[in-house]
PDB file of C-alpha atoms and ligand atoms in Angstrom:
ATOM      1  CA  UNK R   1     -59.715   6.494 -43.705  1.00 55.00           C
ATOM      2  CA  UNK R   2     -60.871   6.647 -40.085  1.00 75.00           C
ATOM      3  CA  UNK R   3     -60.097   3.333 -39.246  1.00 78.00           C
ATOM      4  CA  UNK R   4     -56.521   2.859 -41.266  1.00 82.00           C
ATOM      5  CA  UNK R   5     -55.605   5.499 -39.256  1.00 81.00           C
ATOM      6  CA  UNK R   6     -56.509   4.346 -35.852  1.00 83.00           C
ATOM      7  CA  UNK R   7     -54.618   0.799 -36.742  1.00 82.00           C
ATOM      8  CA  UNK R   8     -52.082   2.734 -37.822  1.00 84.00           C
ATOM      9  CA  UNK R   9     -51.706   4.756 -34.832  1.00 83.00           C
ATOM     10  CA  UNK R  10     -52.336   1.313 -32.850  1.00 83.00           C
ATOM     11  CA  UNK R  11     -49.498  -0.492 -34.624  1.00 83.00           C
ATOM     12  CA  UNK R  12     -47.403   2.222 -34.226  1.00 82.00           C
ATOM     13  CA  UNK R  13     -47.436   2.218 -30.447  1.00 80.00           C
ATOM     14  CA  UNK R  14     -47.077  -1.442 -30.609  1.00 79.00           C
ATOM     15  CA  UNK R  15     -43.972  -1.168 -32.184  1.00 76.00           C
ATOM     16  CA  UNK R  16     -43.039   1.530 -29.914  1.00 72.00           C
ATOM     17  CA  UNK R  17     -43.733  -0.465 -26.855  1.00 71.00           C
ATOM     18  CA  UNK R  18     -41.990  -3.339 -28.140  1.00 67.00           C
ATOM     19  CA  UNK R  19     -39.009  -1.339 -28.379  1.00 64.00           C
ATOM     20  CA  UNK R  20     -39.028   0.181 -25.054  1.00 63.00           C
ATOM     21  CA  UNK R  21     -39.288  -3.446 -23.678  1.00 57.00           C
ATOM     22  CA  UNK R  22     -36.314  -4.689 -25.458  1.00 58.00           C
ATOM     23  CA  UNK R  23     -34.404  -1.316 -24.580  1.00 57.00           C
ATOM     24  CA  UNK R  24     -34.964  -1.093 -20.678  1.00 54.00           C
ATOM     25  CA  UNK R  25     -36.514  -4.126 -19.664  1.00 53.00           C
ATOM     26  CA  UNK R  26     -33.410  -6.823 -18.308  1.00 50.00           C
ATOM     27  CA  UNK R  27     -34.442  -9.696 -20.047  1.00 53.00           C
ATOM     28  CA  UNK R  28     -31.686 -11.684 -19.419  1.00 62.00           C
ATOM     29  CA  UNK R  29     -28.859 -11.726 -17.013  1.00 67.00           C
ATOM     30  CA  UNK R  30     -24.929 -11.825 -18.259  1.00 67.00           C
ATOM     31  CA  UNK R  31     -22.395 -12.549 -15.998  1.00 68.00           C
ATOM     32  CA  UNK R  32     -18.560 -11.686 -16.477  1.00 65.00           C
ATOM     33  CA  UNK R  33     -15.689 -13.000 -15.668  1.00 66.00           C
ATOM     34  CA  UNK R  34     -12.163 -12.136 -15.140  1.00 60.00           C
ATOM     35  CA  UNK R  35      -9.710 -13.290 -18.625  1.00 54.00           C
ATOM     36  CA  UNK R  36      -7.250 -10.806 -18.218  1.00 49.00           C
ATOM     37  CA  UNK R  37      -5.571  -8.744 -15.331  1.00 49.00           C
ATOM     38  CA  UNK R  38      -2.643  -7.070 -14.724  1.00 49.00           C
ATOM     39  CA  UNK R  39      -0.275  -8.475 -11.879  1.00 44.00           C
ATOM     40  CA  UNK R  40      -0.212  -7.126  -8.888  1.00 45.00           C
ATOM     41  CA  UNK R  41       3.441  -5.424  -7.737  1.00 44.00           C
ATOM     42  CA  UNK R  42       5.489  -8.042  -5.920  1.00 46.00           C
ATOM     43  CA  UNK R  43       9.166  -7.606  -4.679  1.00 47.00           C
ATOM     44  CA  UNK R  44       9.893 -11.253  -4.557  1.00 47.00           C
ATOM     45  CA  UNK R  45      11.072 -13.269  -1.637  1.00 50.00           C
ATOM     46  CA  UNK R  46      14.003 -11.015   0.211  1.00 51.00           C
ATOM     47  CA  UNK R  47      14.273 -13.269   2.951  1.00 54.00           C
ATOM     48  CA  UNK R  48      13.001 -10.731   5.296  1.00 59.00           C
ATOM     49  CA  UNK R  49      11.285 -12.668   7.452  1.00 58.00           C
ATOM     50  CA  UNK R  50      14.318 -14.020   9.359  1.00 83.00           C
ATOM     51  CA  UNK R  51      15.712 -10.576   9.869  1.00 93.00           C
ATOM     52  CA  UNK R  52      12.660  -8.356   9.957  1.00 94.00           C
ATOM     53  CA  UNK R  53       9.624  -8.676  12.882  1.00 92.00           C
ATOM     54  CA  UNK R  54       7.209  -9.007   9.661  1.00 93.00           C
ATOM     55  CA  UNK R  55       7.627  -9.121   5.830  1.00 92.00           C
ATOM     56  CA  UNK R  56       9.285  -6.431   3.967  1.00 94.00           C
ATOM     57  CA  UNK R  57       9.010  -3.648   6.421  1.00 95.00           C
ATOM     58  CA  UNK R  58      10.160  -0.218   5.815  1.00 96.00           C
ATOM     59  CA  UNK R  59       9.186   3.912   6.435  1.00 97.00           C
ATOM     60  CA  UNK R  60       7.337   5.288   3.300  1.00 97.00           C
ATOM     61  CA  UNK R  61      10.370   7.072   2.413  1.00 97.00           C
ATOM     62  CA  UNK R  62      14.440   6.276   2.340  1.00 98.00           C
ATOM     63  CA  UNK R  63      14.761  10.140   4.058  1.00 98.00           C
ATOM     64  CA  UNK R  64      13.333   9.467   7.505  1.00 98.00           C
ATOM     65  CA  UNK R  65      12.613  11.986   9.487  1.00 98.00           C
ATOM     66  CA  UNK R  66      13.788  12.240  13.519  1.00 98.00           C
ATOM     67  CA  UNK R  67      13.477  14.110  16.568  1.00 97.00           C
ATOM     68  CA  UNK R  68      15.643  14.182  19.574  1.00 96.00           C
ATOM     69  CA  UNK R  69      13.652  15.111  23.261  1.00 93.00           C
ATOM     70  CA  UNK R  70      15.226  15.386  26.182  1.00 89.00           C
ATOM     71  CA  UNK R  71      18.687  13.832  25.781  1.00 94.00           C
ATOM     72  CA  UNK R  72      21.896  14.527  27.507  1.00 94.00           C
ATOM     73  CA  UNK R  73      24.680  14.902  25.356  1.00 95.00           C
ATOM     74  CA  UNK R  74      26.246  12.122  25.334  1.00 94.00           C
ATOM     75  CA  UNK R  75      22.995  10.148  24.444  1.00 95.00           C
ATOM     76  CA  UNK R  76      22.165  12.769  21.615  1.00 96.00           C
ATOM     77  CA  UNK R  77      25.948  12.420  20.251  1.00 96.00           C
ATOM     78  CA  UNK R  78      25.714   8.646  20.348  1.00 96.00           C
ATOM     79  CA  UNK R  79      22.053   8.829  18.471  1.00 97.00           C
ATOM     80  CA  UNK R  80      23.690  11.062  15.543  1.00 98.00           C
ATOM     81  CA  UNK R  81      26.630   8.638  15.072  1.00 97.00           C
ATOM     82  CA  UNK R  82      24.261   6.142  15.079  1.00 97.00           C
ATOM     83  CA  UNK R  83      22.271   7.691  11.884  1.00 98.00           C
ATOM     84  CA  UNK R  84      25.652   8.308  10.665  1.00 98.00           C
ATOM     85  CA  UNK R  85      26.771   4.600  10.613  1.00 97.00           C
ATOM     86  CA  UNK R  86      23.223   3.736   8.463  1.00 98.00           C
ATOM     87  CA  UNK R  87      23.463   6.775   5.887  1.00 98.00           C
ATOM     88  CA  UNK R  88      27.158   5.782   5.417  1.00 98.00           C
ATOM     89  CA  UNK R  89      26.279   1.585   4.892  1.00 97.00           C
ATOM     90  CA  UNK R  90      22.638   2.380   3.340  1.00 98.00           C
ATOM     91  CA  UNK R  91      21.023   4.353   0.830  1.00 98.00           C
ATOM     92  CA  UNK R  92      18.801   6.202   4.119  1.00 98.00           C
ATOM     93  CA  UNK R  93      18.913   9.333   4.889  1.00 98.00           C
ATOM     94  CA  UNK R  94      18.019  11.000   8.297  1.00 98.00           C
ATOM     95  CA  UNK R  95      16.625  14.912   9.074  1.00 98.00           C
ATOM     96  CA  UNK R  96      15.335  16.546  12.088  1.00 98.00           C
ATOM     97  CA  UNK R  97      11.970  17.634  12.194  1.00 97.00           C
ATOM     98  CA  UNK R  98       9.403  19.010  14.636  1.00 96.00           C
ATOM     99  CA  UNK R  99       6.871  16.174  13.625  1.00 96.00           C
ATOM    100  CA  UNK R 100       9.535  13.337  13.133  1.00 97.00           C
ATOM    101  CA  UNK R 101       8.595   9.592  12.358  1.00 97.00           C
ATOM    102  CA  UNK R 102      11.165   8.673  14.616  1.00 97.00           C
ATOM    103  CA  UNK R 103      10.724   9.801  18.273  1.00 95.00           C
ATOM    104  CA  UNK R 104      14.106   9.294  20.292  1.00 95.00           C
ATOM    105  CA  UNK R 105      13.739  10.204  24.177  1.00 94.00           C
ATOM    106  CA  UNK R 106      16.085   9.129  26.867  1.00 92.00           C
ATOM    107  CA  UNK R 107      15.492   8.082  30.461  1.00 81.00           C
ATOM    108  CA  UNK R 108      17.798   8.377  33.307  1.00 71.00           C
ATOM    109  CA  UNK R 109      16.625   5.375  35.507  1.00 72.00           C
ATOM    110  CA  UNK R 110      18.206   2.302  35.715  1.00 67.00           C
ATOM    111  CA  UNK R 111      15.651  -0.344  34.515  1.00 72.00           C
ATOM    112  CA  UNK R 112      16.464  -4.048  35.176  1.00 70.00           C
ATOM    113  CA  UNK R 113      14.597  -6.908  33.602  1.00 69.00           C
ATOM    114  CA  UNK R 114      15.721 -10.645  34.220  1.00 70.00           C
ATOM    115  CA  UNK R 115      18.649  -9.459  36.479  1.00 67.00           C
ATOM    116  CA  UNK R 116      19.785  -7.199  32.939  1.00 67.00           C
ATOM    117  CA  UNK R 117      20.540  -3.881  32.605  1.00 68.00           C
ATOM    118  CA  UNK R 118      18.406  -2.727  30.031  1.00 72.00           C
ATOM    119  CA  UNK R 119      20.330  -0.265  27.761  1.00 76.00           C
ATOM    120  CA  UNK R 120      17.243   0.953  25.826  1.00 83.00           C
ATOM    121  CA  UNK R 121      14.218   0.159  23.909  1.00 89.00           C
ATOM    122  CA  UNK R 122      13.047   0.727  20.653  1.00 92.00           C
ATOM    123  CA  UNK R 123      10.527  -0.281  17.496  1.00 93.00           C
ATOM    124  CA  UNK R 124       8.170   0.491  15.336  1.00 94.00           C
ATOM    125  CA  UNK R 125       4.718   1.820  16.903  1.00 92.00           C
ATOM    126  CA  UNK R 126       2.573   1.822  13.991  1.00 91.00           C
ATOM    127  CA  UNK R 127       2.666  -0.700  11.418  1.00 93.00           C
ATOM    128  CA  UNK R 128       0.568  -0.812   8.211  1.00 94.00           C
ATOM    129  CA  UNK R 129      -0.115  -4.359   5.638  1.00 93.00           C
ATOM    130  CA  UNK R 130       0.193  -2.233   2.354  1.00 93.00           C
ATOM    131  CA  UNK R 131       0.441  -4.725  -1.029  1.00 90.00           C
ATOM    132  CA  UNK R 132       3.678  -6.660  -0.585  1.00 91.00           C
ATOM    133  CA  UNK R 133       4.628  -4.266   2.435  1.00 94.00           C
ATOM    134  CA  UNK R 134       4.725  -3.547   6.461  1.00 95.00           C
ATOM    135  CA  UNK R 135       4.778   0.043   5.914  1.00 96.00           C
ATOM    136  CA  UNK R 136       6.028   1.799   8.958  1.00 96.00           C
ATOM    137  CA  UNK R 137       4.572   5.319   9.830  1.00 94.00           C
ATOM    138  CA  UNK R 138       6.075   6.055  13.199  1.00 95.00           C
ATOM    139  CA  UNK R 139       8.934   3.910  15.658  1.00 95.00           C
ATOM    140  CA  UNK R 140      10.170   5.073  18.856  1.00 94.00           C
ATOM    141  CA  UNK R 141      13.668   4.761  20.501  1.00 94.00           C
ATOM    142  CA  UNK R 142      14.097   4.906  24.291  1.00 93.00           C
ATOM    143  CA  UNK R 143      17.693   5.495  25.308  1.00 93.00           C
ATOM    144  CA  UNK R 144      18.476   4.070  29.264  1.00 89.00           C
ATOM    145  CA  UNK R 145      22.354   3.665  29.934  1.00 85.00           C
ATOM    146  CA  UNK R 146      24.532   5.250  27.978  1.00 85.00           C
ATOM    147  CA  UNK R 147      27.098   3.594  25.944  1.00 85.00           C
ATOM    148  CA  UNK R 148      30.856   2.498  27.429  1.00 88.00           C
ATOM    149  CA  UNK R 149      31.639   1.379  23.873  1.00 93.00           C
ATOM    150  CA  UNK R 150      33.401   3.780  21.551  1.00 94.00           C
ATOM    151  CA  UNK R 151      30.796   2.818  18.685  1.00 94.00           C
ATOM    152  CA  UNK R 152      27.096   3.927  19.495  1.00 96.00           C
ATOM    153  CA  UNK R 153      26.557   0.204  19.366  1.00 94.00           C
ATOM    154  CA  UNK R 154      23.265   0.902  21.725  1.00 94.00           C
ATOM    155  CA  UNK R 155      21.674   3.793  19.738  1.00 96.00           C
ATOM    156  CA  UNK R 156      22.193   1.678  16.599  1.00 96.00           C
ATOM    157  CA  UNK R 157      20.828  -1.875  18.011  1.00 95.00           C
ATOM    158  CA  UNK R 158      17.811   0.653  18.766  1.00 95.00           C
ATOM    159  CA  UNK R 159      17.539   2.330  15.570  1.00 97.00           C
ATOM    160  CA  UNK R 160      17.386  -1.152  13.952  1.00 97.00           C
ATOM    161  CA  UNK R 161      14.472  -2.144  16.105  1.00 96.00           C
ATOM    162  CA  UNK R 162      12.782   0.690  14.715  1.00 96.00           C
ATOM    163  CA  UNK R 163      13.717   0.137  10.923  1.00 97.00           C
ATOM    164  CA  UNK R 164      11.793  -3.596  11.722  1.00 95.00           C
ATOM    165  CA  UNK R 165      15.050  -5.346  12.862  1.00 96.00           C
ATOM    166  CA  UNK R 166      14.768  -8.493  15.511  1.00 94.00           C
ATOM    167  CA  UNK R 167      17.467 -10.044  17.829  1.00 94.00           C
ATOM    168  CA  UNK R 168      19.562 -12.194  16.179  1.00 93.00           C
ATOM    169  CA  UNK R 169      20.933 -14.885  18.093  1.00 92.00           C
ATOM    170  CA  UNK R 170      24.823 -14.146  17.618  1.00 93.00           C
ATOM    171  CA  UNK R 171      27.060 -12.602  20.095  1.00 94.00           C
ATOM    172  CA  UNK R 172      28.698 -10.415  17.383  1.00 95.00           C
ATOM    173  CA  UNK R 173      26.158  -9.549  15.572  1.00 96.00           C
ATOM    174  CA  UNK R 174      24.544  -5.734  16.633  1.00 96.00           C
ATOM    175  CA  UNK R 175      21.202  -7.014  16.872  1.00 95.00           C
ATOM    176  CA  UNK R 176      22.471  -9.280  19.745  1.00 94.00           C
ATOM    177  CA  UNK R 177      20.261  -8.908  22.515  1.00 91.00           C
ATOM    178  CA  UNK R 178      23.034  -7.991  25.341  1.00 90.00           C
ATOM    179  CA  UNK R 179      25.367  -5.156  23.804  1.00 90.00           C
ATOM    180  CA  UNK R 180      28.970  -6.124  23.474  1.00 92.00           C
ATOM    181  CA  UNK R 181      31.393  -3.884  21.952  1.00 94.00           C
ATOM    182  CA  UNK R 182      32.761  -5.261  19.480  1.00 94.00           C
ATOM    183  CA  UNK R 183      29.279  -6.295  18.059  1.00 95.00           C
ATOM    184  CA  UNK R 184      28.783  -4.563  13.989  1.00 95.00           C
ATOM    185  CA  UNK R 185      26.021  -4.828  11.717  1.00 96.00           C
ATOM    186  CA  UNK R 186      25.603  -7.684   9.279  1.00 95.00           C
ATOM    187  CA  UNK R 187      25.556  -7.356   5.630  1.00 95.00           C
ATOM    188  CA  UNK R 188      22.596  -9.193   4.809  1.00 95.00           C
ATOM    189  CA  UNK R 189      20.563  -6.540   6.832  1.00 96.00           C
ATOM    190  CA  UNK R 190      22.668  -4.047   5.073  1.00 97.00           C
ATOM    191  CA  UNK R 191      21.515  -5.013   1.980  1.00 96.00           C
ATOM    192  CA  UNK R 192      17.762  -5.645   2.934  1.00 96.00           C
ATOM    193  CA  UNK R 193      17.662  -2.186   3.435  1.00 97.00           C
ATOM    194  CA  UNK R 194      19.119  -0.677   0.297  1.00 97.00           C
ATOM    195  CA  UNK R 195      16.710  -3.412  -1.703  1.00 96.00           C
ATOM    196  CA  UNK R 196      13.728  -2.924   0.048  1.00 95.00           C
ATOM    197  CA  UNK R 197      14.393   1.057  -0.079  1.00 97.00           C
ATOM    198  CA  UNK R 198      15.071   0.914  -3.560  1.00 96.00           C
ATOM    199  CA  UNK R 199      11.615   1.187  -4.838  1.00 95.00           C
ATOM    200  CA  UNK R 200      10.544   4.648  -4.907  1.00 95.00           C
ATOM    201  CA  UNK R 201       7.631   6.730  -2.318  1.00 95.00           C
ATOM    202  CA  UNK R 202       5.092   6.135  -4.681  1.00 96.00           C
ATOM    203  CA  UNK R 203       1.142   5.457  -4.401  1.00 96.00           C
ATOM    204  CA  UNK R 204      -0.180   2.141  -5.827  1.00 96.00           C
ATOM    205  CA  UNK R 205      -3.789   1.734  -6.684  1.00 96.00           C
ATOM    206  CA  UNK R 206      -5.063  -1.707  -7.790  1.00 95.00           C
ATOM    207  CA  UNK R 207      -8.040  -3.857  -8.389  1.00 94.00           C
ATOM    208  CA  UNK R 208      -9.375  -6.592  -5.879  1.00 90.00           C
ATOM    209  CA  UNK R 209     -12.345  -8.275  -5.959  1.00 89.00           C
ATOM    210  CA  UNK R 210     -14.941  -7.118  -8.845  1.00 90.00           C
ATOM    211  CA  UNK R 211     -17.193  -8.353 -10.598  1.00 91.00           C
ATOM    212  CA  UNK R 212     -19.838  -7.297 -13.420  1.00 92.00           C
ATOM    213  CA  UNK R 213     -23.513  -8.940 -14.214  1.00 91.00           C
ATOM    214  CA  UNK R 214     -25.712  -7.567 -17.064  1.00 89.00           C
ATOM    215  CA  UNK R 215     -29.625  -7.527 -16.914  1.00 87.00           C
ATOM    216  CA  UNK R 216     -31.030  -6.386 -20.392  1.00 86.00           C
ATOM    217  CA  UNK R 217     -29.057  -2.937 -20.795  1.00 88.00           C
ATOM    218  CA  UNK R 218     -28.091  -2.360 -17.502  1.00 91.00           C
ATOM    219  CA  UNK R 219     -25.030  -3.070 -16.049  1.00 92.00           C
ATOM    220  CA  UNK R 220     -23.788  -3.943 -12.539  1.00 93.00           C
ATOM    221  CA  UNK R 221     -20.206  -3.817 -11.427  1.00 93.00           C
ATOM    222  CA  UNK R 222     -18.696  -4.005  -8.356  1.00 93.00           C
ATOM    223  CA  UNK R 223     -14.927  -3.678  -7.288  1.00 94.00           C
ATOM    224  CA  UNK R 224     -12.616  -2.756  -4.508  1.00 94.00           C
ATOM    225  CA  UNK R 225      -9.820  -0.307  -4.963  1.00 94.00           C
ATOM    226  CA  UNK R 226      -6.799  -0.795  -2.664  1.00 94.00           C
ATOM    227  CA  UNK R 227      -3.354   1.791  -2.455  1.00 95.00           C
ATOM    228  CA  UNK R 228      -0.762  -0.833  -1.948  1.00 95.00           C
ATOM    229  CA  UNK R 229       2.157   1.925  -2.293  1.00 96.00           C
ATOM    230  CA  UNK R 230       3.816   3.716   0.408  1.00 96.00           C
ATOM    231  CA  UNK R 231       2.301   6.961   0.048  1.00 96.00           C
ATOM    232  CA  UNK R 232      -1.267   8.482  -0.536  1.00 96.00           C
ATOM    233  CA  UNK R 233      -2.948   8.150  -3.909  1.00 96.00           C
ATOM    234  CA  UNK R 234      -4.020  11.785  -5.091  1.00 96.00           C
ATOM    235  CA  UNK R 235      -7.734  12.029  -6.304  1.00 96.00           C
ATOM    236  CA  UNK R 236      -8.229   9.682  -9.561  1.00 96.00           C
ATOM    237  CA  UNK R 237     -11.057   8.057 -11.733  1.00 96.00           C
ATOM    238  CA  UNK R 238     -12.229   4.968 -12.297  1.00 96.00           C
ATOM    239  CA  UNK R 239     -13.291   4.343 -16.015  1.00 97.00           C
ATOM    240  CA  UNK R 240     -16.080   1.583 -17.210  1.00 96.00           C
ATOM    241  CA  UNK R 241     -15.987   0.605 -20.468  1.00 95.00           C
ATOM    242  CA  UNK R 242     -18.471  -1.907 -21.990  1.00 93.00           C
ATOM    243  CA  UNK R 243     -16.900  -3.332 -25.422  1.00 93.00           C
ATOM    244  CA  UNK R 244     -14.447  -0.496 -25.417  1.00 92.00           C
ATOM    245  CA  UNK R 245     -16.941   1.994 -24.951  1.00 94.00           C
ATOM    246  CA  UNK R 246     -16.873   4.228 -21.713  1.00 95.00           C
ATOM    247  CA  UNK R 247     -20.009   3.738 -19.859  1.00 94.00           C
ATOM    248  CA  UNK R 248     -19.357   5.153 -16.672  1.00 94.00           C
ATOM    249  CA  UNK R 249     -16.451   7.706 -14.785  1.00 95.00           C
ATOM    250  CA  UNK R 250     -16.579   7.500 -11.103  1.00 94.00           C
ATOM    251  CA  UNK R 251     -14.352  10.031  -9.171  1.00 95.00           C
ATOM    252  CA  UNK R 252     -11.785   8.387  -6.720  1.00 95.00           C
ATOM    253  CA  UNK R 253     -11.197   9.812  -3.262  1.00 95.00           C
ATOM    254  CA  UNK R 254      -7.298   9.801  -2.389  1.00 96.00           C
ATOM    255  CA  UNK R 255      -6.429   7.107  -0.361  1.00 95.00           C
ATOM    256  CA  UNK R 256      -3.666   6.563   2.167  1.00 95.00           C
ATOM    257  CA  UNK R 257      -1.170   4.088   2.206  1.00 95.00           C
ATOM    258  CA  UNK R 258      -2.799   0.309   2.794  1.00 93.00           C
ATOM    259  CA  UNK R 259      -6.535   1.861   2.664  1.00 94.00           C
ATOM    260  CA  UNK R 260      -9.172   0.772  -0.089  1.00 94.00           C
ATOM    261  CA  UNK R 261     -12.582   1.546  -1.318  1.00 94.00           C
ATOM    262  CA  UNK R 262     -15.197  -0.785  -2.011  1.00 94.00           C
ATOM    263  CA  UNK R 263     -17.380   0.751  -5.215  1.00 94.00           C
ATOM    264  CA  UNK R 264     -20.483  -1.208  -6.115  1.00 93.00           C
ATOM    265  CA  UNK R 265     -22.012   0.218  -9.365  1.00 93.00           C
ATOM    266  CA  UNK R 266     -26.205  -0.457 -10.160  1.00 92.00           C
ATOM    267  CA  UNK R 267     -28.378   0.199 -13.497  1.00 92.00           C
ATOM    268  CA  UNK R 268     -25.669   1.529 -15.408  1.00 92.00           C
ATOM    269  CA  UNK R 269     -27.406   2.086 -19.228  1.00 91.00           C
ATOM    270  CA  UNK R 270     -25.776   0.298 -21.717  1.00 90.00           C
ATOM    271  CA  UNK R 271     -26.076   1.325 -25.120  1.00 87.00           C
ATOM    272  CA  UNK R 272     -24.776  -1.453 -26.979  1.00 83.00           C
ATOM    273  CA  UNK R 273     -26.745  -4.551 -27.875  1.00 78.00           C
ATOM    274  CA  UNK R 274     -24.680  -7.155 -26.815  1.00 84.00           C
ATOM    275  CA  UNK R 275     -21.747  -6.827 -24.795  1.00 88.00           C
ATOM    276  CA  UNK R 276     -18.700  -9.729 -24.467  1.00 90.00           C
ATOM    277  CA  UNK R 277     -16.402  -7.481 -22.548  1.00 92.00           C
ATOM    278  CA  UNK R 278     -16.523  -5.154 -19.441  1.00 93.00           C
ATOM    279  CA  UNK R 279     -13.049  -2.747 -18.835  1.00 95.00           C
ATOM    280  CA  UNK R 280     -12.739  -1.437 -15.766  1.00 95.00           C
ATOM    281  CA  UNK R 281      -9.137   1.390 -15.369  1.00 96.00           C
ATOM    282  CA  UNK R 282      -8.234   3.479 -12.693  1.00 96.00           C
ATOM    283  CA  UNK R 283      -6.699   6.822 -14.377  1.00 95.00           C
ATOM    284  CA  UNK R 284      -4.326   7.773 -11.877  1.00 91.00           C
ATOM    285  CA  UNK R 285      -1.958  11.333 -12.116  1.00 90.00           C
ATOM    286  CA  UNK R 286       0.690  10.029 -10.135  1.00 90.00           C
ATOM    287  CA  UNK R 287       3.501   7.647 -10.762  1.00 93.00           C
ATOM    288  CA  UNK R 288       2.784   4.352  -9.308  1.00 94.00           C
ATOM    289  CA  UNK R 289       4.746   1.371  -8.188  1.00 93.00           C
ATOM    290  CA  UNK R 290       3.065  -0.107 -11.149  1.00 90.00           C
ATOM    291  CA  UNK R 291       0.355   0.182 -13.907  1.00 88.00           C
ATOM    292  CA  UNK R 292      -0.209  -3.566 -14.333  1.00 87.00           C
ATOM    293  CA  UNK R 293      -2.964  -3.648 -11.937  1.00 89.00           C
ATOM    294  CA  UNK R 294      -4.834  -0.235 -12.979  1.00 92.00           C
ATOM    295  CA  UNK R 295      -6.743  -2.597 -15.534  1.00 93.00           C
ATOM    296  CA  UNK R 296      -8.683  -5.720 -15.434  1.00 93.00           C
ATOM    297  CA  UNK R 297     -10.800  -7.128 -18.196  1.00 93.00           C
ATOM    298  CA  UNK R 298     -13.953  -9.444 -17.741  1.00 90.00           C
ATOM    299  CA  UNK R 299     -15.395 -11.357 -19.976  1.00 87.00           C
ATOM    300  CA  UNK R 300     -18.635 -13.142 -20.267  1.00 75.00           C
ATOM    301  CA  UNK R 301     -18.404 -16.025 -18.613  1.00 63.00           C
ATOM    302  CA  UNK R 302     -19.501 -19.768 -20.518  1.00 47.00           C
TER     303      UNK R 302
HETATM  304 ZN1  LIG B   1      16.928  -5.222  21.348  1.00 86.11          ZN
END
């Protein structure tokens, strides 16, 4: 009796052993793969770059915000008209505020630069790559000699700079880099605007560069998580699921326009036996530019 119980109780932690072995030791390494992801948000080829200092640049928002310091009347007058002309011909919109995007201060002295009068300066002073985008947080307009012209063809020519506008090599043309008159805006800028404005302020969170690798039951992912929108992302979660099971929830921080977050995941228990697919989503609250790249799939690779 003695000894059927002692192999009995020796067997049984034999079989116990065995079991933890298979259950937490990695035996084997499984690699994934990426079979299926959503594309990432593109706006196609606008042509931009001809017109534009760099691709697809715009403010987060189609209602800019401005503020006028230090201006004489005439200049301030001039700089209204000039928002005027663009909410009339675009779908922008332009308010005062105390902590304004776009800073417009004027400057009495004469400058000169290659025997030129310069009539003002202007552009964007911070510029950020976000997904398709140059997304532009803050521009700045300097306003020198005030305009002879009965359009506020200098305040606009400035205000262009700052919406990502270059010279364009046409006497007639606004963006002219000696101011003339009888100079107007062109149409194809006009309607870069109103395209490129036409998608909404909206946060963008995507997927970039993960992978997953199983040893035994544990699971390793890693992944970067980029806003590619215009806006910041509020707080969201990222889900793991392993064969359509969720494995793992990891809490998102809210991210700024163009920022990301690199996420590397170790020894994450898998229950099931075998797994063929890893799921990785990004559960977002807001609305985003788009939901094709909140998901990617990987698949075991060979
Ligand atoms: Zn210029």
């Amino acid at each position: 009796m003695g000894a059927k119980l002692v192999f009995g109780l020796i067997f049984f932690i034999f079989v116990v052993a065995l079991l933890t072995l298979y259950w937490f030791v990695p035996l084997s390494e499984t690699q994934f793969i990426v079979t299926q992801s959503g594309s990432n948000f593109t706006i196609g080829d606008l042509g931009s770059l001809e017109l534009q200092f760099y691709e697809n640049m715009r403010f987060p928002s189609n209602r800019i915000s401005y503020g006028i310091d230090k201006c004489t009347l005439k200049k301030t007058d001039d700089m209204l008209r000039a928002f005027d002309i663009l909410e009339d011909k675009t779908i922008l919109e332009f308010y005062p505020s105390s902590n304004p995007e776009i800073s417009i201060v004027c400057d009495s002295r004469t400058k000169i630069d290659g025997g030129l009068f310069i009539a003002g300066e202007g552009g964007p002073t911070n510029i950020t790559e976000s997904g398709d985008f140059h997304l532009i947080s803050h521009g700045q307009i300097l306003l020198i000699k005030e305009s002879d012209c009965p359009n506020p063809n200098i305040a606009t020519h400035e205000l262009m700079h700052v919406l990502g506008f270059d010279h364009i090599p046409n006497p007639k043309d606004i963006m002219y880099n000696i101011s003339r008159c009888d100079q107007k805006i062109n149409n194809e800028s006009i309607n870069l605007i109103n395209e490129i404005y036409s998608i909404p302020s909206a946060p963008d969170l995507a997927f970039h560069d993960f992978s997953a690798i199983m040893h035994g039951k544990y699971l390793d992912v890693n992944m970067t998580v980029k806003n590619e929108g215009f806006v910041s992302s509020p707080k969201s979660v990222i889900e793991v699921y392993a064969d359509n099971k969720l494995v793992k929830k990891i809490d998102l921080i809210s991210l700024d326009a163009g920022h990301g977050r690199i996420i590397s995941l170790t020894n994450v228990w898998v229950k099931q036996i075998s797994v063929d697919q890893i799921e990785l989503v990004i559960v977002s609250s807001a609305e985003e530019l788009s939901n094709e790249n909140n998901r990617v799939v990987l698949h075991i690779s060979g």
